[in-house]
Amino acid sequence: MSATALAERTRTEQAPAGKPPTTAARSRVPALLAAPTLAFLAVFAAYPLLYILGLAFTDSTLARPLQRWTGFDNFRTALESQSFTGSLWRTTAFAVLTALLQLLAGTALALLLRARGRRPGLLGTLLLLPLVTPPVMVGVAWKLLLAPTGGALNSLLHDVGLPAVNPLGSAVPAFLTLVVIDTWQWTPFVMLLVHAALLGVPDELTEAAALDGAGPWRTLRSVTLPAIEPTLLSVLLLKLVIGFKVFDLVYVVTSGGPGFSTTTSTFDIQRTALQEFDVGSAAAATVVFSLLIGAVAGTVALRRKRYEEYA
């Protein structure tokens, strides 16, 4: 092969197969990859939100939605309703109380499991049983347990010679009973998340604290809890949102009673829309309720963000 032919073959092999993509072409790739996700969000998130806003500002019923523009009349009706405004306070109290109780109980259980080893074992599996039970079945079981006549609790009290009780028959005990039931069901969820966070805490930290003379409580307060604080704040935020959305438990156990003492916002909105057929007011109440959830959740999220900035 001559020197000229060899040089030509070398140039051919080293030449690029094609032109490199332009900047405009490269910039279109992320948009094309994100297009399916954006379409999904548009259909399943943006459209329902816009539809609820449309219902909130119009005269709407189940049979005839989006009939006449009413401005803020539906919001005024919702905020003037003592049932709805009272439910906002009750729902906030329920969400905050259950979230705090479950965070404390779940963290304590997670610490106990972690002290037993890295695997939860049979005890951890048994503790998860309330979590995997359907919420409706949880409500039915507790309602049968607390039934004033023939319930397991009153049967036990009768056997030991104590008077019967009816915790669902008055306002404050009924509300606290819902708190206890929700805590019983969701504490294993918190325990599971916190236990996973504890597994990520290096053993070297606790060993170094022990070498420095720190006892178990000092190690817990100064080493373990600060290491999992971001997870604790995330779990608190998640449980607040879940607590605000409670519906099935109220529907099965108390149906919002006695009176309106256990009527949560979700239950009141459902009753307004499906029993009173006032979909416009129910949609306006939903918007107000969503803003309340956003305000409470945003406060916790801001606290978590500040912790990450200063950590």
C-alpha positions as YAML, in Angstrom:
chain: A
units: angstrom
residues:
- id: 1
  name: MET
  ca: [0.00, 0.00, 0.00]
- id: 2
  name: SER
  ca: [1.43, 3.39, -1.00]
- id: 3
  name: ALA
  ca: [2.07, 6.18, 1.50]
- id: 4
  name: THR
  ca: [-0.69, 8.31, -0.08]
- id: 5
  name: ALA
  ca: [-3.30, 5.54, 0.22]
- id: 6
  name: LEU
  ca: [-2.27, 4.79, 3.79]
- id: 7
  name: ALA
  ca: [-2.61, 8.47, 4.77]
- id: 8
  name: GLU
  ca: [-6.06, 8.65, 3.16]
- id: 9
  name: ARG
  ca: [-7.23, 5.52, 4.99]
- id: 10
  name: THR
  ca: [-5.97, 6.91, 8.30]
- id: 11
  name: ARG
  ca: [-7.88, 10.19, 7.79]
- id: 12
  name: THR
  ca: [-11.04, 8.22, 6.97]
- id: 13
  name: GLU
  ca: [-10.83, 6.10, 10.14]
- id: 14
  name: GLN
  ca: [-10.16, 9.10, 12.39]
- id: 15
  name: ALA
  ca: [-12.90, 11.27, 10.92]
- id: 16
  name: PRO
  ca: [-16.07, 11.55, 13.08]
- id: 17
  name: ALA
  ca: [-19.02, 9.45, 12.03]
- id: 18
  name: GLY
  ca: [-21.32, 12.46, 11.94]
- id: 19
  name: LYS
  ca: [-21.73, 16.04, 13.09]
- id: 20
  name: PRO
  ca: [-21.94, 16.52, 16.84]
- id: 21
  name: PRO
  ca: [-25.41, 17.56, 18.06]
- id: 22
  name: THR
  ca: [-26.00, 21.28, 18.27]
- id: 23
  name: THR
  ca: [-26.71, 23.12, 21.51]
- id: 24
  name: ALA
  ca: [-30.39, 23.48, 20.59]
- id: 25
  name: ALA
  ca: [-30.69, 19.74, 19.95]
- id: 26
  name: ARG
  ca: [-29.06, 18.90, 23.28]
- id: 27
  name: SER
  ca: [-31.38, 21.29, 25.11]
- id: 28
  name: ARG
  ca: [-34.45, 19.52, 23.72]
- id: 29
  name: VAL
  ca: [-33.46, 16.14, 25.17]
- id: 30
  name: PRO
  ca: [-34.40, 16.89, 28.83]
- id: 31
  name: ALA
  ca: [-37.72, 18.36, 27.70]
- id: 32
  name: LEU
  ca: [-38.53, 15.27, 25.64]
- id: 33
  name: LEU
  ca: [-37.60, 12.97, 28.52]
- id: 34
  name: ALA
  ca: [-39.76, 14.97, 30.95]
- id: 35
  name: ALA
  ca: [-42.74, 15.18, 28.58]
- id: 36
  name: PRO
  ca: [-44.49, 11.97, 29.79]
- id: 37
  name: THR
  ca: [-44.18, 13.05, 33.44]
- id: 38
  name: LEU
  ca: [-45.45, 16.53, 32.68]
- id: 39
  name: ALA
  ca: [-48.39, 15.09, 30.75]
- id: 40
  name: PHE
  ca: [-49.22, 12.81, 33.66]
- id: 41
  name: LEU
  ca: [-49.14, 15.73, 36.11]
- id: 42
  name: ALA
  ca: [-51.28, 17.84, 33.80]
- id: 43
  name: VAL
  ca: [-53.96, 15.16, 33.58]
- id: 44
  name: PHE
  ca: [-53.97, 13.84, 37.14]
- id: 45
  name: ALA
  ca: [-52.96, 16.94, 39.14]
- id: 46
  name: ALA
  ca: [-53.51, 20.19, 37.28]
- id: 47
  name: TYR
  ca: [-56.91, 19.31, 35.79]
- id: 48
  name: PRO
  ca: [-58.54, 18.22, 39.10]
- id: 49
  name: LEU
  ca: [-57.16, 21.34, 40.80]
- id: 50
  name: LEU
  ca: [-58.56, 23.64, 38.12]
- id: 51
  name: TYR
  ca: [-61.89, 21.80, 38.22]
- id: 52
  name: ILE
  ca: [-62.17, 22.21, 42.01]
- id: 53
  name: LEU
  ca: [-61.38, 25.92, 41.65]
- id: 54
  name: GLY
  ca: [-64.07, 26.16, 38.99]
- id: 55
  name: LEU
  ca: [-66.59, 24.52, 41.32]
- id: 56
  name: ALA
  ca: [-65.58, 26.79, 44.18]
- id: 57
  name: PHE
  ca: [-66.34, 29.97, 42.20]
- id: 58
  name: THR
  ca: [-69.59, 28.80, 40.60]
- id: 59
  name: ASP
  ca: [-73.07, 27.68, 41.56]
- id: 60
  name: SER
  ca: [-72.56, 23.91, 41.45]
- id: 61
  name: THR
  ca: [-74.54, 20.89, 42.53]
- id: 62
  name: LEU
  ca: [-74.03, 17.20, 41.88]
- id: 63
  name: ALA
  ca: [-76.48, 17.27, 38.99]
- id: 64
  name: ARG
  ca: [-75.57, 20.70, 37.58]
- id: 65
  name: PRO
  ca: [-71.94, 21.71, 38.15]
- id: 66
  name: LEU
  ca: [-70.32, 24.94, 36.90]
- id: 67
  name: GLN
  ca: [-73.60, 26.77, 36.30]
- id: 68
  name: ARG
  ca: [-73.22, 30.39, 37.34]
- id: 69
  name: TRP
  ca: [-70.26, 32.48, 38.45]
- id: 70
  name: THR
  ca: [-70.69, 33.37, 42.12]
- id: 71
  name: GLY
  ca: [-67.33, 34.90, 42.98]
- id: 72
  name: PHE
  ca: [-66.43, 34.38, 46.64]
- id: 73
  name: ASP
  ca: [-69.98, 33.55, 47.77]
- id: 74
  name: ASN
  ca: [-69.14, 29.86, 48.27]
- id: 75
  name: PHE
  ca: [-66.11, 30.78, 50.37]
- id: 76
  name: ARG
  ca: [-68.24, 33.12, 52.46]
- id: 77
  name: THR
  ca: [-70.81, 30.36, 52.98]
- id: 78
  name: ALA
  ca: [-68.12, 27.88, 54.02]
- id: 79
  name: LEU
  ca: [-66.44, 30.27, 56.46]
- id: 80
  name: GLU
  ca: [-69.77, 31.28, 57.98]
- id: 81
  name: SER
  ca: [-70.65, 27.65, 58.65]
- id: 82
  name: GLN
  ca: [-70.01, 26.84, 62.30]
- id: 83
  name: SER
  ca: [-69.78, 23.18, 61.38]
- id: 84
  name: PHE
  ca: [-66.90, 23.77, 58.96]
- id: 85
  name: THR
  ca: [-64.98, 26.35, 60.97]
- id: 86
  name: GLY
  ca: [-65.27, 24.17, 64.06]
- id: 87
  name: SER
  ca: [-64.04, 21.19, 62.08]
- id: 88
  name: LEU
  ca: [-60.90, 23.11, 61.09]
- id: 89
  name: TRP
  ca: [-59.93, 23.53, 64.75]
- id: 90
  name: ARG
  ca: [-60.77, 19.93, 65.60]
- id: 91
  name: THR
  ca: [-58.87, 18.58, 62.59]
- id: 92
  name: THR
  ca: [-55.81, 20.67, 63.40]
- id: 93
  name: ALA
  ca: [-55.88, 19.53, 67.02]
- id: 94
  name: PHE
  ca: [-56.30, 15.91, 65.93]
- id: 95
  name: ALA
  ca: [-53.47, 16.07, 63.37]
- id: 96
  name: VAL
  ca: [-50.99, 17.79, 65.70]
- id: 97
  name: LEU
  ca: [-51.83, 15.63, 68.72]
- id: 98
  name: THR
  ca: [-51.67, 12.31, 66.85]
- id: 99
  name: ALA
  ca: [-48.48, 13.29, 64.99]
- id: 100
  name: LEU
  ca: [-46.66, 14.19, 68.21]
- id: 101
  name: LEU
  ca: [-47.88, 11.13, 70.11]
- id: 102
  name: GLN
  ca: [-46.99, 8.78, 67.28]
- id: 103
  name: LEU
  ca: [-43.60, 10.37, 66.80]
- id: 104
  name: LEU
  ca: [-42.76, 9.88, 70.49]
- id: 105
  name: ALA
  ca: [-44.15, 6.34, 70.70]
- id: 106
  name: GLY
  ca: [-42.71, 5.28, 67.34]
- id: 107
  name: THR
  ca: [-39.25, 6.64, 68.20]
- id: 108
  name: ALA
  ca: [-39.30, 4.86, 71.55]
- id: 109
  name: LEU
  ca: [-40.24, 1.55, 69.93]
- id: 110
  name: ALA
  ca: [-37.61, 2.03, 67.22]
- id: 111
  name: LEU
  ca: [-34.93, 2.62, 69.86]
- id: 112
  name: LEU
  ca: [-35.98, -0.54, 71.68]
- id: 113
  name: LEU
  ca: [-35.82, -2.57, 68.48]
- id: 114
  name: ARG
  ca: [-32.44, -1.07, 67.59]
- id: 115
  name: ALA
  ca: [-31.12, -2.02, 71.02]
- id: 116
  name: ARG
  ca: [-32.07, -5.63, 70.25]
- id: 117
  name: GLY
  ca: [-30.03, -5.65, 67.04]
- id: 118
  name: ARG
  ca: [-30.12, -4.51, 63.43]
- id: 119
  name: ARG
  ca: [-33.02, -6.79, 62.50]
- id: 120
  name: PRO
  ca: [-36.50, -6.11, 63.89]
- id: 121
  name: GLY
  ca: [-37.16, -9.81, 64.38]
- id: 122
  name: LEU
  ca: [-40.48, -11.38, 65.36]
- id: 123
  name: LEU
  ca: [-41.33, -8.56, 67.78]
- id: 124
  name: GLY
  ca: [-40.95, -5.95, 65.06]
- id: 125
  name: THR
  ca: [-43.13, -7.97, 62.71]
- id: 126
  name: LEU
  ca: [-45.88, -8.29, 65.32]
- id: 127
  name: LEU
  ca: [-45.76, -4.55, 65.99]
- id: 128
  name: LEU
  ca: [-46.47, -3.90, 62.31]
- id: 129
  name: LEU
  ca: [-49.79, -5.76, 62.35]
- id: 130
  name: PRO
  ca: [-51.93, -2.67, 63.10]
- id: 131
  name: LEU
  ca: [-50.36, -0.88, 60.14]
- id: 132
  name: VAL
  ca: [-51.24, -3.60, 57.63]
- id: 133
  name: THR
  ca: [-54.84, -3.84, 58.88]
- id: 134
  name: PRO
  ca: [-57.33, -1.99, 56.63]
- id: 135
  name: PRO
  ca: [-58.50, 1.26, 58.29]
- id: 136
  name: VAL
  ca: [-62.17, 0.29, 58.00]
- id: 137
  name: MET
  ca: [-61.50, -3.00, 59.78]
- id: 138
  name: VAL
  ca: [-59.59, -1.10, 62.47]
- id: 139
  name: GLY
  ca: [-62.61, 1.14, 63.02]
- id: 140
  name: VAL
  ca: [-65.04, -1.78, 63.11]
- id: 141
  name: ALA
  ca: [-62.87, -3.73, 65.56]
- id: 142
  name: TRP
  ca: [-62.51, -0.80, 67.95]
- id: 143
  name: LYS
  ca: [-66.20, 0.05, 67.71]
- id: 144
  name: LEU
  ca: [-67.09, -3.51, 68.69]
- id: 145
  name: LEU
  ca: [-64.50, -3.40, 71.46]
- id: 146
  name: LEU
  ca: [-65.95, -0.18, 72.92]
- id: 147
  name: ALA
  ca: [-69.64, -0.95, 72.38]
- id: 148
  name: PRO
  ca: [-71.63, 0.05, 75.51]
- id: 149
  name: THR
  ca: [-73.66, -3.15, 75.34]
- id: 150
  name: GLY
  ca: [-71.91, -6.42, 74.66]
- id: 151
  name: GLY
  ca: [-68.53, -4.83, 73.97]
- id: 152
  name: ALA
  ca: [-65.37, -6.61, 75.05]
- id: 153
  name: LEU
  ca: [-64.25, -3.70, 77.24]
- id: 154
  name: ASN
  ca: [-67.49, -3.48, 79.23]
- id: 155
  name: SER
  ca: [-67.68, -7.26, 79.49]
- id: 156
  name: LEU
  ca: [-64.24, -7.23, 81.10]
- id: 157
  name: LEU
  ca: [-65.21, -4.39, 83.43]
- id: 158
  name: HIS
  ca: [-68.36, -6.29, 84.41]
- id: 159
  name: ASP
  ca: [-66.34, -9.39, 85.21]
- id: 160
  name: VAL
  ca: [-64.08, -7.48, 87.59]
- id: 161
  name: GLY
  ca: [-66.99, -5.64, 89.21]
- id: 162
  name: LEU
  ca: [-66.44, -2.19, 87.68]
- id: 163
  name: PRO
  ca: [-69.17, 0.01, 86.13]
- id: 164
  name: ALA
  ca: [-69.63, 0.09, 82.37]
- id: 165
  name: VAL
  ca: [-68.21, 2.95, 80.31]
- id: 166
  name: ASN
  ca: [-69.18, 4.49, 76.99]
- id: 167
  name: PRO
  ca: [-66.21, 6.50, 75.67]
- id: 168
  name: LEU
  ca: [-68.01, 7.21, 72.39]
- id: 169
  name: GLY
  ca: [-71.06, 8.69, 74.11]
- id: 170
  name: SER
  ca: [-69.68, 12.14, 74.99]
- id: 171
  name: ALA
  ca: [-67.64, 14.78, 73.20]
- id: 172
  name: VAL
  ca: [-64.16, 14.80, 74.74]
- id: 173
  name: PRO
  ca: [-63.87, 11.02, 75.37]
- id: 174
  name: ALA
  ca: [-65.00, 10.33, 71.80]
- id: 175
  name: PHE
  ca: [-62.38, 12.68, 70.38]
- id: 176
  name: LEU
  ca: [-59.65, 11.21, 72.57]
- id: 177
  name: THR
  ca: [-60.76, 7.71, 71.60]
- id: 178
  name: LEU
  ca: [-60.18, 8.56, 67.94]
- id: 179
  name: VAL
  ca: [-56.73, 9.85, 68.87]
- id: 180
  name: VAL
  ca: [-55.95, 6.56, 70.66]
- id: 181
  name: ILE
  ca: [-57.20, 4.44, 67.74]
- id: 182
  name: ASP
  ca: [-55.25, 6.43, 65.16]
- id: 183
  name: THR
  ca: [-52.13, 6.26, 67.33]
- id: 184
  name: TRP
  ca: [-52.52, 2.51, 67.71]
- id: 185
  name: GLN
  ca: [-52.71, 2.08, 63.96]
- id: 186
  name: TRP
  ca: [-50.02, 4.51, 62.75]
- id: 187
  name: THR
  ca: [-47.33, 4.25, 65.43]
- id: 188
  name: PRO
  ca: [-45.82, 1.15, 63.71]
- id: 189
  name: PHE
  ca: [-45.43, 3.24, 60.55]
- id: 190
  name: VAL
  ca: [-43.40, 5.83, 62.45]
- id: 191
  name: MET
  ca: [-41.44, 3.07, 64.18]
- id: 192
  name: LEU
  ca: [-40.51, 1.54, 60.82]
- id: 193
  name: LEU
  ca: [-39.20, 4.81, 59.37]
- id: 194
  name: VAL
  ca: [-37.29, 5.81, 62.49]
- id: 195
  name: HIS
  ca: [-35.77, 2.35, 62.82]
- id: 196
  name: ALA
  ca: [-34.48, 2.62, 59.25]
- id: 197
  name: ALA
  ca: [-32.92, 5.99, 60.15]
- id: 198
  name: LEU
  ca: [-31.30, 4.52, 63.26]
- id: 199
  name: LEU
  ca: [-29.64, 1.86, 61.13]
- id: 200
  name: GLY
  ca: [-27.90, 4.67, 59.28]
- id: 201
  name: VAL
  ca: [-26.30, 6.12, 62.41]
- id: 202
  name: PRO
  ca: [-22.64, 4.97, 62.45]
- id: 203
  name: ASP
  ca: [-21.72, 2.79, 65.39]
- id: 204
  name: GLU
  ca: [-18.49, 4.79, 65.68]
- id: 205
  name: LEU
  ca: [-20.45, 7.81, 66.95]
- id: 206
  name: THR
  ca: [-22.02, 5.97, 69.86]
- id: 207
  name: GLU
  ca: [-18.78, 4.16, 70.62]
- id: 208
  name: ALA
  ca: [-16.89, 7.46, 70.71]
- id: 209
  name: ALA
  ca: [-19.52, 8.92, 73.04]
- id: 210
  name: ALA
  ca: [-19.17, 5.92, 75.34]
- id: 211
  name: LEU
  ca: [-15.38, 6.33, 75.40]
- id: 212
  name: ASP
  ca: [-15.85, 9.97, 76.38]
- id: 213
  name: GLY
  ca: [-17.89, 8.86, 79.36]
- id: 214
  name: ALA
  ca: [-21.38, 9.62, 78.06]
- id: 215
  name: GLY
  ca: [-24.15, 7.46, 79.48]
- id: 216
  name: PRO
  ca: [-27.06, 6.02, 77.51]
- id: 217
  name: TRP
  ca: [-29.33, 9.07, 77.99]
- id: 218
  name: ARG
  ca: [-26.55, 11.53, 77.16]
- id: 219
  name: THR
  ca: [-25.68, 9.53, 74.04]
- id: 220
  name: LEU
  ca: [-29.31, 9.45, 73.00]
- id: 221
  name: ARG
  ca: [-29.79, 13.19, 73.53]
- id: 222
  name: SER
  ca: [-26.48, 14.41, 72.11]
- id: 223
  name: VAL
  ca: [-25.63, 11.84, 69.43]
- id: 224
  name: THR
  ca: [-28.49, 9.62, 68.28]
- id: 225
  name: LEU
  ca: [-31.40, 12.07, 68.13]
- id: 226
  name: PRO
  ca: [-29.43, 14.86, 66.40]
- id: 227
  name: ALA
  ca: [-28.24, 12.34, 63.81]
- id: 228
  name: ILE
  ca: [-31.81, 11.34, 62.91]
- id: 229
  name: GLU
  ca: [-33.46, 14.74, 63.40]
- id: 230
  name: PRO
  ca: [-34.03, 15.31, 59.63]
- id: 231
  name: THR
  ca: [-35.86, 11.98, 59.48]
- id: 232
  name: LEU
  ca: [-37.91, 12.84, 62.56]
- id: 233
  name: LEU
  ca: [-38.98, 16.14, 61.01]
- id: 234
  name: SER
  ca: [-39.88, 14.40, 57.74]
- id: 235
  name: VAL
  ca: [-41.94, 11.80, 59.60]
- id: 236
  name: LEU
  ca: [-43.66, 14.54, 61.58]
- id: 237
  name: LEU
  ca: [-44.54, 16.35, 58.36]
- id: 238
  name: LEU
  ca: [-45.86, 13.17, 56.77]
- id: 239
  name: LYS
  ca: [-47.95, 12.27, 59.80]
- id: 240
  name: LEU
  ca: [-49.41, 15.77, 60.00]
- id: 241
  name: VAL
  ca: [-50.68, 15.48, 56.43]
- id: 242
  name: ILE
  ca: [-52.08, 11.99, 57.07]
- id: 243
  name: GLY
  ca: [-53.75, 13.21, 60.27]
- id: 244
  name: PHE
  ca: [-55.39, 16.13, 58.47]
- id: 245
  name: LYS
  ca: [-56.82, 13.75, 55.86]
- id: 246
  name: VAL
  ca: [-58.44, 11.32, 58.32]
- id: 247
  name: PHE
  ca: [-61.89, 10.27, 57.17]
- id: 248
  name: ASP
  ca: [-62.51, 6.52, 57.26]
- id: 249
  name: LEU
  ca: [-61.87, 6.25, 60.99]
- id: 250
  name: VAL
  ca: [-64.34, 9.03, 61.78]
- id: 251
  name: TYR
  ca: [-66.91, 7.64, 59.34]
- id: 252
  name: VAL
  ca: [-66.84, 4.13, 60.84]
- id: 253
  name: VAL
  ca: [-66.40, 4.81, 64.56]
- id: 254
  name: THR
  ca: [-68.32, 8.00, 65.37]
- id: 255
  name: SER
  ca: [-69.89, 9.36, 62.15]
- id: 256
  name: GLY
  ca: [-68.82, 12.79, 63.38]
- id: 257
  name: GLY
  ca: [-70.73, 12.58, 66.65]
- id: 258
  name: PRO
  ca: [-71.84, 12.93, 69.28]
- id: 259
  name: GLY
  ca: [-73.09, 16.19, 67.85]
- id: 260
  name: PHE
  ca: [-70.19, 17.68, 65.89]
- id: 261
  name: SER
  ca: [-67.55, 16.81, 68.47]
- id: 262
  name: THR
  ca: [-65.59, 14.48, 66.17]
- id: 263
  name: THR
  ca: [-66.55, 16.00, 62.81]
- id: 264
  name: THR
  ca: [-63.32, 16.54, 60.92]
- id: 265
  name: SER
  ca: [-62.99, 18.79, 57.89]
- id: 266
  name: THR
  ca: [-62.90, 15.91, 55.43]
- id: 267
  name: PHE
  ca: [-66.06, 14.45, 56.95]
- id: 268
  name: ASP
  ca: [-67.83, 17.83, 56.91]
- id: 269
  name: ILE
  ca: [-66.86, 18.44, 53.27]
- id: 270
  name: GLN
  ca: [-68.12, 14.99, 52.30]
- id: 271
  name: ARG
  ca: [-71.42, 15.63, 54.06]
- id: 272
  name: THR
  ca: [-71.83, 19.03, 52.39]
- id: 273
  name: ALA
  ca: [-71.18, 17.62, 48.92]
- id: 274
  name: LEU
  ca: [-72.91, 14.23, 49.03]
- id: 275
  name: GLN
  ca: [-75.71, 14.77, 51.54]
- id: 276
  name: GLU
  ca: [-76.57, 18.44, 51.07]
- id: 277
  name: PHE
  ca: [-75.55, 18.39, 47.37]
- id: 278
  name: ASP
  ca: [-73.87, 21.80, 47.73]
- id: 279
  name: VAL
  ca: [-70.81, 21.01, 45.65]
- id: 280
  name: GLY
  ca: [-69.79, 24.64, 45.27]
- id: 281
  name: SER
  ca: [-69.52, 25.23, 49.02]
- id: 282
  name: ALA
  ca: [-67.80, 21.87, 49.47]
- id: 283
  name: ALA
  ca: [-65.22, 22.81, 46.83]
- id: 284
  name: ALA
  ca: [-64.63, 26.19, 48.49]
- id: 285
  name: ALA
  ca: [-64.21, 24.44, 51.85]
- id: 286
  name: THR
  ca: [-61.72, 22.07, 50.20]
- id: 287
  name: VAL
  ca: [-59.63, 25.01, 48.98]
- id: 288
  name: VAL
  ca: [-59.64, 26.60, 52.44]
- id: 289
  name: PHE
  ca: [-58.77, 23.27, 54.05]
- id: 290
  name: SER
  ca: [-55.91, 22.73, 51.59]
- id: 291
  name: LEU
  ca: [-54.50, 26.16, 52.42]
- id: 292
  name: LEU
  ca: [-54.60, 25.27, 56.12]
- id: 293
  name: ILE
  ca: [-52.72, 22.02, 55.50]
- id: 294
  name: GLY
  ca: [-50.18, 23.90, 53.41]
- id: 295
  name: ALA
  ca: [-49.62, 26.47, 56.16]
- id: 296
  name: VAL
  ca: [-49.06, 23.85, 58.88]
- id: 297
  name: ALA
  ca: [-46.96, 21.56, 56.69]
- id: 298
  name: GLY
  ca: [-44.97, 24.51, 55.38]
- id: 299
  name: THR
  ca: [-44.01, 25.51, 58.91]
- id: 300
  name: VAL
  ca: [-42.53, 22.06, 59.59]
- id: 301
  name: ALA
  ca: [-40.87, 21.95, 56.17]
- id: 302
  name: LEU
  ca: [-39.27, 25.35, 56.83]
- id: 303
  name: ARG
  ca: [-37.95, 24.11, 60.15]
- id: 304
  name: ARG
  ca: [-36.40, 21.11, 58.40]
- id: 305
  name: LYS
  ca: [-34.83, 23.29, 55.72]
- id: 306
  name: ARG
  ca: [-33.27, 25.57, 58.32]
- id: 307
  name: TYR
  ca: [-31.86, 22.55, 60.14]
- id: 308
  name: GLU
  ca: [-30.22, 21.30, 56.93]
- id: 309
  name: GLU
  ca: [-28.74, 24.74, 56.26]
- id: 310
  name: TYR
  ca: [-27.14, 25.00, 59.70]
- id: 311
  name: ALA
  ca: [-26.20, 21.33, 60.03]
...
